[in-house]
Structure formats: C-alpha cells, structure tokens
CSV table of C-alpha atoms in Angstrom, one decimal:
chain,number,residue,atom,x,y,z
A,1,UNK,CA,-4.5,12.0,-1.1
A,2,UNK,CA,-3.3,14.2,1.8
A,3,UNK,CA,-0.9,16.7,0.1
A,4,UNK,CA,1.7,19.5,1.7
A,5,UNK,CA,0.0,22.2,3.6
A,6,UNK,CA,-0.1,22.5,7.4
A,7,UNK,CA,-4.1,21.2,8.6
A,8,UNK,CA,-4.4,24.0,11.5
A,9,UNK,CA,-5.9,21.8,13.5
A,10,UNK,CA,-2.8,19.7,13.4
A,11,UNK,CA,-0.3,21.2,15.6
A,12,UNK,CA,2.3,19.6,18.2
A,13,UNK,CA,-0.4,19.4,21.0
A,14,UNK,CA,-2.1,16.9,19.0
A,15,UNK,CA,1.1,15.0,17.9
A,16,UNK,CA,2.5,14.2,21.5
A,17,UNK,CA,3.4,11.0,22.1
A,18,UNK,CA,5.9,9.0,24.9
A,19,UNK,CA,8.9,7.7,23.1
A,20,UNK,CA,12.2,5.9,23.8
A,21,UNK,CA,15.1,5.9,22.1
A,22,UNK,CA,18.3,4.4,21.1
A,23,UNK,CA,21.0,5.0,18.8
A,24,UNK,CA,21.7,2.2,15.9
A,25,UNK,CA,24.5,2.4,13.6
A,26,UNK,CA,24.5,5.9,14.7
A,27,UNK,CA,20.6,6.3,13.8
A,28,UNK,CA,18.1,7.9,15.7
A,29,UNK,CA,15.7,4.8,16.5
A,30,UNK,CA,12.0,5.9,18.2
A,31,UNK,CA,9.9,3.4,19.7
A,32,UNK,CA,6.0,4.9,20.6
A,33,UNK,CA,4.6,4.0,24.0
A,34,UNK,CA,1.8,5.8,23.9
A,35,UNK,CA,0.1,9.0,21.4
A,36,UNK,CA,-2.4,11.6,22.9
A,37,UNK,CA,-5.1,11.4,20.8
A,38,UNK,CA,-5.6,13.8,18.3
A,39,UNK,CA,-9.6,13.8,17.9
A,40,UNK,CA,-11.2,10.6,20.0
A,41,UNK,CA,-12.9,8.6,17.1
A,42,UNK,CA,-15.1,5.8,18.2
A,43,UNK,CA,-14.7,2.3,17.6
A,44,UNK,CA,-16.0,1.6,14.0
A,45,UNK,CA,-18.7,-1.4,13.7
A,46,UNK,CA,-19.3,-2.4,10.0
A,47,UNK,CA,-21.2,-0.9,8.0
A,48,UNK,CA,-21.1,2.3,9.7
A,49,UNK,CA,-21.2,5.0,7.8
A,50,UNK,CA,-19.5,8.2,7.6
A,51,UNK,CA,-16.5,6.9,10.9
A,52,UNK,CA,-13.5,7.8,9.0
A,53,UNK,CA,-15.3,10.5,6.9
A,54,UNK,CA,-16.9,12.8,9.9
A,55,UNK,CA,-18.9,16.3,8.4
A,56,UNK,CA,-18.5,14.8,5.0
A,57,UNK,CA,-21.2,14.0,2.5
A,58,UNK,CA,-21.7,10.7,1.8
A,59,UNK,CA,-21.0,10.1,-2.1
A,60,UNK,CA,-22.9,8.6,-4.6
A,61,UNK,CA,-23.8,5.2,-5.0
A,62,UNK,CA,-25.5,3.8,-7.5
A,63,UNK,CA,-28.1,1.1,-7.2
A,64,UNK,CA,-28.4,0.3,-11.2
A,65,UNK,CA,-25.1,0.4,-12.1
A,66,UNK,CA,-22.3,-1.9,-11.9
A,67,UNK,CA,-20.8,-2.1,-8.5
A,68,UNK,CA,-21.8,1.6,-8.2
A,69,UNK,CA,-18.5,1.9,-10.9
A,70,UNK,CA,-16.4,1.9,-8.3
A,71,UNK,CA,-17.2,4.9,-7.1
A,72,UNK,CA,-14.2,5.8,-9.7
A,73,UNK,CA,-17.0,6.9,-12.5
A,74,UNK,CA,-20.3,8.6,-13.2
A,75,UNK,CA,-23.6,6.8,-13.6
A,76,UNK,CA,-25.2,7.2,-17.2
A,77,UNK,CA,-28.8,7.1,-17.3
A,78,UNK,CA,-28.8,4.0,-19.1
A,79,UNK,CA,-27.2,2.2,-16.4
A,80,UNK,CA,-23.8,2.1,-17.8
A,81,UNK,CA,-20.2,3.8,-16.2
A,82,UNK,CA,-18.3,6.5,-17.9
A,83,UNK,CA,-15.4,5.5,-16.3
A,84,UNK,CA,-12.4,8.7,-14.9
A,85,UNK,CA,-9.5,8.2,-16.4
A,86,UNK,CA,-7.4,6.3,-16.4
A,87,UNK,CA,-10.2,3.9,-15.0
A,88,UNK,CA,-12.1,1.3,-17.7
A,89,UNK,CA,-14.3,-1.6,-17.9
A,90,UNK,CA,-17.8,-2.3,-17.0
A,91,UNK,CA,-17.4,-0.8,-13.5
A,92,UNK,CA,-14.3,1.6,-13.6
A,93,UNK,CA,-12.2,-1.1,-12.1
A,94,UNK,CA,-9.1,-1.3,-14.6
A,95,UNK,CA,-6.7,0.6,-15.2
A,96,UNK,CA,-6.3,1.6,-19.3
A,97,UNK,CA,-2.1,1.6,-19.5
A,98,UNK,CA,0.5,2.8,-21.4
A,99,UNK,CA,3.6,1.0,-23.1
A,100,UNK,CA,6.3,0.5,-20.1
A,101,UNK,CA,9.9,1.0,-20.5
A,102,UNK,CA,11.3,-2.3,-20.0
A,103,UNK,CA,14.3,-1.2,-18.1
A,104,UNK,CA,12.3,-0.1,-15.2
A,105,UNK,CA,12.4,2.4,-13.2
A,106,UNK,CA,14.8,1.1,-10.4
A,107,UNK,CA,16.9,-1.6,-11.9
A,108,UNK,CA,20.3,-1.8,-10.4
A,109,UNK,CA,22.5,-5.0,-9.5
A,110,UNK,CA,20.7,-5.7,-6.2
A,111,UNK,CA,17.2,-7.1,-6.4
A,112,UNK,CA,14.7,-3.8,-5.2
A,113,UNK,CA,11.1,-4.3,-4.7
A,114,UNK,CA,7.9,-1.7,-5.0
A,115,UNK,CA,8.2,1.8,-3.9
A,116,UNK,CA,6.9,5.0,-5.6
A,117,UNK,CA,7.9,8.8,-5.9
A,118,UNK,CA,6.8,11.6,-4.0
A,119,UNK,CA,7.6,14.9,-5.8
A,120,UNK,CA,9.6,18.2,-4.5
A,121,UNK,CA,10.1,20.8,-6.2
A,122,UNK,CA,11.0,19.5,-9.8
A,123,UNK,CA,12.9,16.2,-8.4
A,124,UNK,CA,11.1,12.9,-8.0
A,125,UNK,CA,12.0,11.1,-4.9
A,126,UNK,CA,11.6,7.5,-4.9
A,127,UNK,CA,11.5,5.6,-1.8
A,128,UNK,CA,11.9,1.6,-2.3
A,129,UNK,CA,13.5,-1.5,-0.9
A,130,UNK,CA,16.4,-2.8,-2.1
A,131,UNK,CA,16.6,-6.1,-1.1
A,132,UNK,CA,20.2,-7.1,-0.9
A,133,UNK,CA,22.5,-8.6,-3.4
A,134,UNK,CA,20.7,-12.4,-2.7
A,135,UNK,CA,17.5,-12.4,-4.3
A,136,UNK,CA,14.0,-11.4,-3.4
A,137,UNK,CA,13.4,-14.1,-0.9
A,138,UNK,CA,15.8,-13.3,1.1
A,139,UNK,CA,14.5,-10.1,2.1
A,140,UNK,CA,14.6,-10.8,5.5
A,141,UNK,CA,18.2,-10.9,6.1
A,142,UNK,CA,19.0,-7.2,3.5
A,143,UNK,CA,16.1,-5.4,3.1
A,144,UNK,CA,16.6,-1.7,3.9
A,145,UNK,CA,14.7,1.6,2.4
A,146,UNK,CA,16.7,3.6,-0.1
A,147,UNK,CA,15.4,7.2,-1.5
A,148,UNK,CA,17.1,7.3,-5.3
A,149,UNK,CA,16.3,10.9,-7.6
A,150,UNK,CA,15.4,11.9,-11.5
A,151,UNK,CA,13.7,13.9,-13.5
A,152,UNK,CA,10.8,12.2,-14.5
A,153,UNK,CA,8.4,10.1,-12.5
A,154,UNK,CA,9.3,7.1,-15.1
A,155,UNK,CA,13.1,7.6,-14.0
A,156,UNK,CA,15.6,6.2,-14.5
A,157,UNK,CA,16.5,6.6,-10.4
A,158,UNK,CA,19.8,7.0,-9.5
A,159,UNK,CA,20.4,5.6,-5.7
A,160,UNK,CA,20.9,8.9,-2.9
A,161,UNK,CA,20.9,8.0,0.7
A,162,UNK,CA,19.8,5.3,3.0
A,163,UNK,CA,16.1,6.2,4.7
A,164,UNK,CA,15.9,3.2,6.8
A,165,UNK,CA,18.3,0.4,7.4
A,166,UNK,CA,18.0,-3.4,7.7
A,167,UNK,CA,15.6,-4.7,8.1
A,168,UNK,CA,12.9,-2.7,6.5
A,169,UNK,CA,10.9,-3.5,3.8
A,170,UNK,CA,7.7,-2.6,1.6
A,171,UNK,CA,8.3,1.2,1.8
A,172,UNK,CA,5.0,3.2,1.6
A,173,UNK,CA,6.3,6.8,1.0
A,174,UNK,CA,3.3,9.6,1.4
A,175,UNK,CA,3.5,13.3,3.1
A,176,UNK,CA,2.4,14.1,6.5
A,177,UNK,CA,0.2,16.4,7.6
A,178,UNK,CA,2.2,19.0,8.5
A,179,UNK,CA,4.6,18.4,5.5
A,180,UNK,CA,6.9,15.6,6.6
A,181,UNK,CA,7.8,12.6,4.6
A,182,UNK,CA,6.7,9.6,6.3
A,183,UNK,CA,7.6,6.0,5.0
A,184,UNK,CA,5.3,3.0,6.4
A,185,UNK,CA,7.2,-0.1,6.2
A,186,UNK,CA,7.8,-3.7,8.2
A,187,UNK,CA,11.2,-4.9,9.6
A,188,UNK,CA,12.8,-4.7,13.3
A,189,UNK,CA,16.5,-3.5,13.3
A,190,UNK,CA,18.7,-6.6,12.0
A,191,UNK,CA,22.2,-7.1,10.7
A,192,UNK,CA,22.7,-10.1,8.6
A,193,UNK,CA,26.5,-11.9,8.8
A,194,UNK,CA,28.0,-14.3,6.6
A,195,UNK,CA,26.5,-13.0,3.3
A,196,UNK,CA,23.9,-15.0,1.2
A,197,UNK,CA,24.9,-18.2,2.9
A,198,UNK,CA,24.3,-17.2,6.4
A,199,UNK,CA,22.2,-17.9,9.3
A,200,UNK,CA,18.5,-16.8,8.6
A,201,UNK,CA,17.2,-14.0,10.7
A,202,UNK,CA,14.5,-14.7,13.6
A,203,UNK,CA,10.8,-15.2,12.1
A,204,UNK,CA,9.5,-12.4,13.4
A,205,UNK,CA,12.3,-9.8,12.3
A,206,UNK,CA,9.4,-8.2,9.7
A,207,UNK,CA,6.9,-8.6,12.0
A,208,UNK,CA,6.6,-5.4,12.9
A,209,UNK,CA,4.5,-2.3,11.0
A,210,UNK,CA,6.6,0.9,11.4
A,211,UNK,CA,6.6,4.1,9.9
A,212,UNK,CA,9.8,6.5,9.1
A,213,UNK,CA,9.6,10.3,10.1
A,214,UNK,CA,11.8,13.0,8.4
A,215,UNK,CA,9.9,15.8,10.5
A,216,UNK,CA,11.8,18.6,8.2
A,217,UNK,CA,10.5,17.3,4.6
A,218,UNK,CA,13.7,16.5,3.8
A,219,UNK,CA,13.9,13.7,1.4
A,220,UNK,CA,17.7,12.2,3.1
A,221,UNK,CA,16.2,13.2,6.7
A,222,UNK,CA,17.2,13.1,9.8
A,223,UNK,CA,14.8,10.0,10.1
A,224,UNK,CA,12.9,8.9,13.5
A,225,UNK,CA,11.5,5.4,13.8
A,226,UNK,CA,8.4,4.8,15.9
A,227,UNK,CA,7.5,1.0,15.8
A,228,UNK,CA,5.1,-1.5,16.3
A,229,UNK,CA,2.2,0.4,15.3
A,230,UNK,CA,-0.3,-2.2,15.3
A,231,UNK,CA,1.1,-4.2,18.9
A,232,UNK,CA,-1.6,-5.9,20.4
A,233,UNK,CA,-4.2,-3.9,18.3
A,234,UNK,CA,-6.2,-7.2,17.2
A,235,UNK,CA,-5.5,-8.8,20.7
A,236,UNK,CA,-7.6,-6.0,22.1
A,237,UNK,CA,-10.4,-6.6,19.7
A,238,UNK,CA,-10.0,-10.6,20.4
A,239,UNK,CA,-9.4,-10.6,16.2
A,240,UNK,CA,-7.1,-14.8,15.7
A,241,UNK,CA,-7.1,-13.6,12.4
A,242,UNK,CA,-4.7,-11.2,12.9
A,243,UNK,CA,-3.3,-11.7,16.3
A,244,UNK,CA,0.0,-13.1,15.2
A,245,UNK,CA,0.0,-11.3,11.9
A,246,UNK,CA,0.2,-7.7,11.0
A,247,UNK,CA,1.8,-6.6,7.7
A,248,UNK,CA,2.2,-4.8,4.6
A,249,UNK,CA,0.4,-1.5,5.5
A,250,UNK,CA,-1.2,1.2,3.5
A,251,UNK,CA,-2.1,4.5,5.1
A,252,UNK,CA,-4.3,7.4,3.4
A,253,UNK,CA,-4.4,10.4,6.2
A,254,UNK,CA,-7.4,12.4,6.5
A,255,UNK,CA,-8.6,15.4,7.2
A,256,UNK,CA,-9.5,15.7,10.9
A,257,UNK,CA,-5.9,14.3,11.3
A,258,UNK,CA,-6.9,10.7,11.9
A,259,UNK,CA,-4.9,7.5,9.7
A,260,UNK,CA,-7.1,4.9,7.9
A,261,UNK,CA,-4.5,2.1,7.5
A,262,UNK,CA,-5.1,-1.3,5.2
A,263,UNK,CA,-3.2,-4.0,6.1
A,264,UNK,CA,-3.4,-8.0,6.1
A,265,UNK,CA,-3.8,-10.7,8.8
A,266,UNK,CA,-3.1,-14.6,8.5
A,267,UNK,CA,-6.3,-17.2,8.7
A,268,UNK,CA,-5.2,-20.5,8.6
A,269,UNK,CA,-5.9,-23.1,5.9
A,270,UNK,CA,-8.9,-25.0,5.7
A,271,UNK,CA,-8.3,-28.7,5.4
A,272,UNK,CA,-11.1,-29.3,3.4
A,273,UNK,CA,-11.7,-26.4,1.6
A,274,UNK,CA,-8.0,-24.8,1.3
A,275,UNK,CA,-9.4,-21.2,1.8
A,276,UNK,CA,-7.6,-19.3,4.2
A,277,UNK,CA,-4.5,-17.0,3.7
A,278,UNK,CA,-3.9,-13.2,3.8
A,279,UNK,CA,-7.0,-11.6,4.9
A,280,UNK,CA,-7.5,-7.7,4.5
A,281,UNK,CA,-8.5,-5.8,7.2
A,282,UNK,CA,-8.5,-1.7,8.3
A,283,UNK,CA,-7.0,-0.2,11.7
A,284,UNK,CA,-7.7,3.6,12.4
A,285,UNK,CA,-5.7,5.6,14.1
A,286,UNK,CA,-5.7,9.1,16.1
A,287,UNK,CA,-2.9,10.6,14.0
A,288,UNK,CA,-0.4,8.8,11.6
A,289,UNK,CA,1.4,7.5,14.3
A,290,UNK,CA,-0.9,5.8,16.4
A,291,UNK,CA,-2.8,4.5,18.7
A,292,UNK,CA,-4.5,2.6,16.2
A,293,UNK,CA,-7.6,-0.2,16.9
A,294,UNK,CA,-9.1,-2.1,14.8
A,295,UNK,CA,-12.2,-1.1,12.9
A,296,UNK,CA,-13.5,-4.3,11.6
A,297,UNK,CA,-14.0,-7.5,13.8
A,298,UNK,CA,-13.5,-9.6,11.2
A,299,UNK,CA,-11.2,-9.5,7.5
A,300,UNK,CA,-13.0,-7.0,5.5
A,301,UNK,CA,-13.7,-9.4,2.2
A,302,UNK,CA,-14.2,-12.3,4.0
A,303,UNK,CA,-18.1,-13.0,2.6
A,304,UNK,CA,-17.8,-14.6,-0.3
A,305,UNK,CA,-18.1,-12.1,-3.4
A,306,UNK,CA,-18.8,-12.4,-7.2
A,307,UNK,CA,-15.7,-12.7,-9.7
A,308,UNK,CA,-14.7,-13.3,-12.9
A,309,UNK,CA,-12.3,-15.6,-13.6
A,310,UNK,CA,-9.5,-15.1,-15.9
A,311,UNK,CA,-10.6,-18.2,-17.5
A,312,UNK,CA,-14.6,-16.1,-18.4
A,313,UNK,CA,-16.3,-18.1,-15.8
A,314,UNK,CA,-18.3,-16.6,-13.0
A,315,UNK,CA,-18.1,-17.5,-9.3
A,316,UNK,CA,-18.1,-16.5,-5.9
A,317,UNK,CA,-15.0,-16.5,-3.3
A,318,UNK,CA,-13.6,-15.0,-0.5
A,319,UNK,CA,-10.5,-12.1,-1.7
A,320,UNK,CA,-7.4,-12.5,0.0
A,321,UNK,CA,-4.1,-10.4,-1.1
A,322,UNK,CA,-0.9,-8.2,0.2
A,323,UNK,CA,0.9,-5.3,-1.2
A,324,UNK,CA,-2.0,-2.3,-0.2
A,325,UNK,CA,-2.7,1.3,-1.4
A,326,UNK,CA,-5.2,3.3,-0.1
A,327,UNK,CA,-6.3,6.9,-0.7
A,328,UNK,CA,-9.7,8.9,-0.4
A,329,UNK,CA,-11.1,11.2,-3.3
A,330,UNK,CA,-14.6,13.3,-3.6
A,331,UNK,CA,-16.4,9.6,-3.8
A,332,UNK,CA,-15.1,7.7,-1.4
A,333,UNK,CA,-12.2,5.0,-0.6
A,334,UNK,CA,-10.1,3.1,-2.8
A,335,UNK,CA,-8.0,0.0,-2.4
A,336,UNK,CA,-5.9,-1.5,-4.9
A,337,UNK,CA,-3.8,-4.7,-4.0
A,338,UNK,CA,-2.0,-7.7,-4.7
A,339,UNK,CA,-4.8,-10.6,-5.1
A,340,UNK,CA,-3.7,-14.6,-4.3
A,341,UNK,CA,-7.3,-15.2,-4.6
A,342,UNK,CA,-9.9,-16.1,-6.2
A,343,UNK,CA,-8.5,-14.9,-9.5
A,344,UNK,CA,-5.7,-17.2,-9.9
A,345,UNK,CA,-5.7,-21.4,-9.2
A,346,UNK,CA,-1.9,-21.9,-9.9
A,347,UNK,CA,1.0,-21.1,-7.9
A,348,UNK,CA,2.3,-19.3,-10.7
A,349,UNK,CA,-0.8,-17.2,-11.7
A,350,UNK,CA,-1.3,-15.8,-7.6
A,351,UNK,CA,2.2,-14.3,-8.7
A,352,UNK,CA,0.6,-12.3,-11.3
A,353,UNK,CA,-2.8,-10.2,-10.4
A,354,UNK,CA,-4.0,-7.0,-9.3
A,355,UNK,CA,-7.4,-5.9,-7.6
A,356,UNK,CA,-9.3,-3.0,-6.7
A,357,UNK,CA,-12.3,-2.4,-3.9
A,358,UNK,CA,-14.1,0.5,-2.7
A,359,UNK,CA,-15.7,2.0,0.3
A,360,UNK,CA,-18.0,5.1,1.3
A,361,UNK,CA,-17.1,4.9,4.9
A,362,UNK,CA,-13.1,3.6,4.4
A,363,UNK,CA,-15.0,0.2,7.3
A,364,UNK,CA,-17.5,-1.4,5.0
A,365,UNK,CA,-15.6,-2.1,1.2
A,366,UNK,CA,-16.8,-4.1,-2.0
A,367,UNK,CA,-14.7,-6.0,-4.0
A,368,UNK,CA,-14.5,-5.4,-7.9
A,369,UNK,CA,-15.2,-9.0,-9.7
A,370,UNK,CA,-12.9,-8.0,-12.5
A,371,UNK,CA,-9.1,-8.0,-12.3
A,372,UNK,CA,-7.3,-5.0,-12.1
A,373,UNK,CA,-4.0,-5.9,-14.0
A,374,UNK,CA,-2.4,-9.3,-14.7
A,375,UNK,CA,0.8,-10.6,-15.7
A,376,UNK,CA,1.4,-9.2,-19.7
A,377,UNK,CA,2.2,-5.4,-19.3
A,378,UNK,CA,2.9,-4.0,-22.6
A,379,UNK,CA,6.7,-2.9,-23.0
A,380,UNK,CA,7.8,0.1,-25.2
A,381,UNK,CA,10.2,-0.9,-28.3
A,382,UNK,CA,8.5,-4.0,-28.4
A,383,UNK,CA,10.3,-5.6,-25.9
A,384,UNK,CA,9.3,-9.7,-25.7
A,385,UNK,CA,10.2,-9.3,-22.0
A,386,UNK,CA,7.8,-12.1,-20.2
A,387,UNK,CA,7.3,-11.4,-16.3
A,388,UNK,CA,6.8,-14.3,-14.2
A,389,UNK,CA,5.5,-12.0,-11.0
A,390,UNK,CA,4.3,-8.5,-10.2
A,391,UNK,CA,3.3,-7.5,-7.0
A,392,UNK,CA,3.1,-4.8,-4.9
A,393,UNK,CA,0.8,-2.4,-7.0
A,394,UNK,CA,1.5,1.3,-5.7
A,395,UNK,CA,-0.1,4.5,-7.8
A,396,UNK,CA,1.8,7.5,-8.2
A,397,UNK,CA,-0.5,11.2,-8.4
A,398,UNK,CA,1.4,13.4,-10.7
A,399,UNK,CA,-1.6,15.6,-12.3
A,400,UNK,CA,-1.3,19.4,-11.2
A,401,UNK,CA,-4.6,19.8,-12.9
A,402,UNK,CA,-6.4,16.5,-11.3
A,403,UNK,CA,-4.8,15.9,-7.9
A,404,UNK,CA,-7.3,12.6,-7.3
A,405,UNK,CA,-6.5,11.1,-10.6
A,406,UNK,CA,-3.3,8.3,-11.0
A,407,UNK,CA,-0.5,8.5,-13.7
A,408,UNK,CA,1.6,5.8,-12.8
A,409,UNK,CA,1.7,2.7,-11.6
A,410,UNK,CA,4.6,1.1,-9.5
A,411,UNK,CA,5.0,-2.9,-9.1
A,412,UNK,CA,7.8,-5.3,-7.7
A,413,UNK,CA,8.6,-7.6,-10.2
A,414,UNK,CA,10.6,-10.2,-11.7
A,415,UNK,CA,11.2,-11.9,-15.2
A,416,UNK,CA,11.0,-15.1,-16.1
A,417,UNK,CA,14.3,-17.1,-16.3
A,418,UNK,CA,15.5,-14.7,-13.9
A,419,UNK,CA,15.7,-16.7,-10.6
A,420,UNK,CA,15.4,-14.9,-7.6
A,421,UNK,CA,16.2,-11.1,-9.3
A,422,UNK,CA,13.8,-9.0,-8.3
A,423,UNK,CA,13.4,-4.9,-9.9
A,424,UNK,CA,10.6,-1.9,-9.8
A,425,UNK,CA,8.9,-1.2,-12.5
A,426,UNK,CA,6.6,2.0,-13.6
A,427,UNK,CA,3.7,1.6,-15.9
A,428,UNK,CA,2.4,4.8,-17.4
A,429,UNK,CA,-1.8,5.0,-17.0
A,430,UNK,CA,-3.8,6.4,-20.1
C-alpha cells in the first residue's frame, strides 16, 4: 500500500485538472472535467503483463503449487505453500483470525456500515458510513462519511466530524501520494425530508464513484469532492456490462503515480441459467483522480473458475461480488471482496462470504476456489452473538515492522434478530 511520503515525480504539474465548483451546506463541492495526465499509460488488453507494474519485476508464480499460493506465500519444494501471515490454507487464501470483541468497533445508535482506520501519529482515524437512524437499507436517503478517533485500531471509535455529507456511502479511506487523505465513496449530494417514512431518493442518487480530498492530511479537512470518476468510462470501451453500473470502488495507488481501481458492473440475469449479477472489473487511471478507462473489456472472473463449496463439493462458476480492497505488495495484486457467488445458493448464505484473487499485472486476476471468511467469526468472552450478514471486507496495515502484511479486518454487519441495524466490526488477524 502507498504510504505518506511525497513521490517526486508527483508534483502539482501532474495533478492539474479543470474543476467546477459549488458550495453545499456551506461545503466545498469539486466536480472534475478533465485531469492532465500524469504519465500516458496505454490501454491495458488482458493478459498483458507488467501495464500497471511498469520497470517492475514480474513476481513469482508457481506452476506446481496451488494457485501459485496466492502469490501471498512461498513455494516449498514439495509443492506445498508456507503461507505469510496471517494467510492459511492450501493456497494462502484465508485469513487465520483472532477472537473479535463483540461490541465492535463502531457501534453507536445509528446503523454504520464498513470503513477502516488510517493512522496519524498515535490516533486511529476511522472513516465509515453511518447510515442514518432507519436501517441499512435505507442508505440511500442518510448515508454520509463520518471520521470517529481511539487509541487502538480495535477502538472503541468515538464519532469527530462529518467528511462527506449525504449521500455518500462505502467510504474507502487510504493516503495520497503526496500525503493527503483521500476517501473513495458513491453517493450524489442529497437531503432526505420527512424522516424514515419519506419519499425515496432518485435511483441513481449512488450512482456515482467519487473520491473525498483533504489536500492538507488533515483527518476533519477542508474536504474537496471531485465526482463521477468513472462517467462514461465503459461507454467508451462499448463494455453493457457496466455501462449503467459503476460502484463500490477500491483504489491501490502506485508508484509512477497512476490509480488501479476495482470496482463492479451489473450483467443481467440469465433466464435459464440465473447467472448474472455484480461482475468485477478494473479501470486505471492517470493519477487518483482520473481520467480513468477501462482495462479489461470484459468482467475480470467472468470464465468460469474452480471452487469449493461450502457444502465440500467441487465445481466450476463464474465469481460475482461487491464490497472491494485492493493493494499491491513485492508479489503482485491482491483482491479481497464480498462473494454472492458461487459460494453460497441461499439468499441468506450470499449475505455471509468473503473472497480473495490475485494478479501479476493488477489486468489479468485468478480467483482463489476456497472461501476467504464466512459467517461464524469467533467473539471474545464467548459471546453466542450469531451474525446473519458481513459484508464489506476491508484490511487494516498496522505492522511497523511488515508494512505489506494485514492486522485487521473491517466488515459491515448485522446480527440476527436485529432487523435492519446495521454496525462495523474489527476482527483481529493471527
């Protein structure tokens, strides 16, 4: 993961970009036109190799092992993985988990949903959607971005400041390359009326992928907005499985000062067979803020690859998911996300399940066949707490010593019995 410290070949040459703006509410609201490049990267085909990696080495990958471990492991002679921590199974693609306060680490009377810290100085800074007094479905109308403090990256987080208001939701807090905080998220400026009974906001009004700016580091800003990252993006690369749907994105920043951004389109249903759903694709861009354009022509998983089922029988599907997060390390590109399918057949167990894929380039990725996390976390105190959803999987880096390697995990969730309450909770990694 990109950390703090200034890239000199970032500077605001590089950066420029044609905005608009308007005050909301007294908020400084940006909308991008149009970036100057930063570096002009060619239009990725897939399996290219070495696009979003340029002057790199291309890592290992391993022919005899499984799924070359991930590229999250080392290669025994033997053919088996010994897996980094806190990565396990046959091909380094679970996470090995620690006992969970059941509390949470964000559990206040509104419903929140995902998020996860960034850290300065000795103060975690958690950046997460809370969702409104209404439930989680009803996102769309309350939704906004609050940044909450503690201590420890476990919390307890105790609410700050607003980052963005309604309606923005999905944060996806990292650093810039110059040292900003910057805070992907979806949501068009909204104000809901009439409370939890009101009139439902337009369709669209998450439509667009956005991304927060506080260009001083400063964890309570000043914020700019630029929006609609992705506009006509998969229009321009004639791509129907994402040209009416754009959401949910993760963003890993690289080196040269490009964006490698994970995100999901919408295929429609297939009578016959019922595949179709959220498919996951990758947009690059020039800097973190755009122009972006596709890099695959088609949803990256979409030929059908080998899982196991939670049930111990093998097959062979298409992945389909939400909820990203993306980062780079010495071996490659990661993905972790929120699977609908193939692991789960039930409307209740698509709720429930994690998965992980990698990549050499950050165009061409492999699924893992194994799930990365399900629905039965294990709670500390012995807590009996049953979840009936988690969601929106997002890993926290807090290793001085091993800057590449996770220590917590974040997820949305909510409880069985419950209804619509929704809260973020942190699951310490082995």
């Amino acid at each position: 993961l990109w950390r703090h410290g200034k890239d000199p070949a970032m500077d605001e040459h590089h950066l420029a970009a044609k905005i608009t703006t308007m005050q909301i509410s007294g908020i400084l609201v940006t909308t991008l036109a149009a970036a100057t490049p930063h570096a002009s990267l060619p239009l990725p085909s897939r399996g290219s190799v070495d696009l979003a990696r340029p002057h790199q080495p291309t890592p290992f990958k391993s022919t005899t092992c499984p799924n070359s471990c991930s590229l999250l492991g080392e290669c025994t002679p033997s053919g088996g993985c010994v897996c980094d921590p806190p990565w396990s199974g046959p091909d380094c693609s679970t996470l090995a988990t620690r006992a969970a306060p059941a509390t949470g680490a964000y559990h206040i009377a509104n419903s929140t949903w995902g998020g996860r810290p960034l850290k300065i100085g000795s103060t975690y800074h958690l950046f997460v959607s809370d969702v409104g007094p209404c439930g989680l479905h009803q996102f769309k109308s309350f939704s906004r971005i609050v940044h909450a403090v503690a201590e420890l990256p476990e919390g307890p987080y105790r609410f700050v400041d607003v980052a963005v208001p309604s309606t923005a939701h999905n944060a996806y807090p990292l650093f810039g390359p110059s040292g900003e905080i910057l805070i992907y998220y979806i949501g068009s400026p909204y104000q809901a009326s009439g409370g939890c009974d009101g009139p439902p906001p337009p369709d669209d009004v998450v439509a667009p992928i956005n991304v927060a700016v506080s260009a001083s580091g400063n964890p309570s800003g000043p914020w700019e907005y630029h929006r609609d990252l992705l506009a006509g993006v998969c229009q321009a690369a004639n791509a129907d499985w994402c040209a009416t749907v754009c959401s949910n994105p993760a963003v890993t920043l690289l080196k040269n000062g490009s964006a490698l951004m994970a995100f999901h389109g919408t295929e429609a249903k297939n009578k016959v067979t019922g595949d179709g759903g959220e498919a996951p694709g990758i947009a690059i861009g020039d800097s973190y803020r755009g122009p972006f354009r596709l890099a695959n022509p088609r949803p990256i998983f979409e030929s059908p690859h080998p899982y196991l089922s939670p049930t111990g029988v093998w097959g062979n599907a298409t992945f389909r998911g939400e909820d990203f997060f993306l980062w780079e390390d010495a071996r490659g590109f990661h993905l972790i996300w929120h699977v609908k399918q193939p692991f789960a057949n039930t409307s209740a167990g698509w709720k429930m399940s994690g998965a992980m894929g990698w990549s050499i380039d950050g165009v061409s990725w492999t699924p893992s066949p194994y799930e990365l996390y399900n629905g039965t976390p294990q709670w500390e105190g012995g807590s009996d707490l049953v979840l009936c959803s988690r969601q929106r999987p997002l890993l926290f880096f807090g290793d001085p010593n091993a800057t590449s390697r996770p220590t917590h995990l974040f997820n949305g969730v909510q409880a069985c019995g419950a209804d619509d309450f929704s809260w973020t909770a942190v699951i310490p990694l082995a």
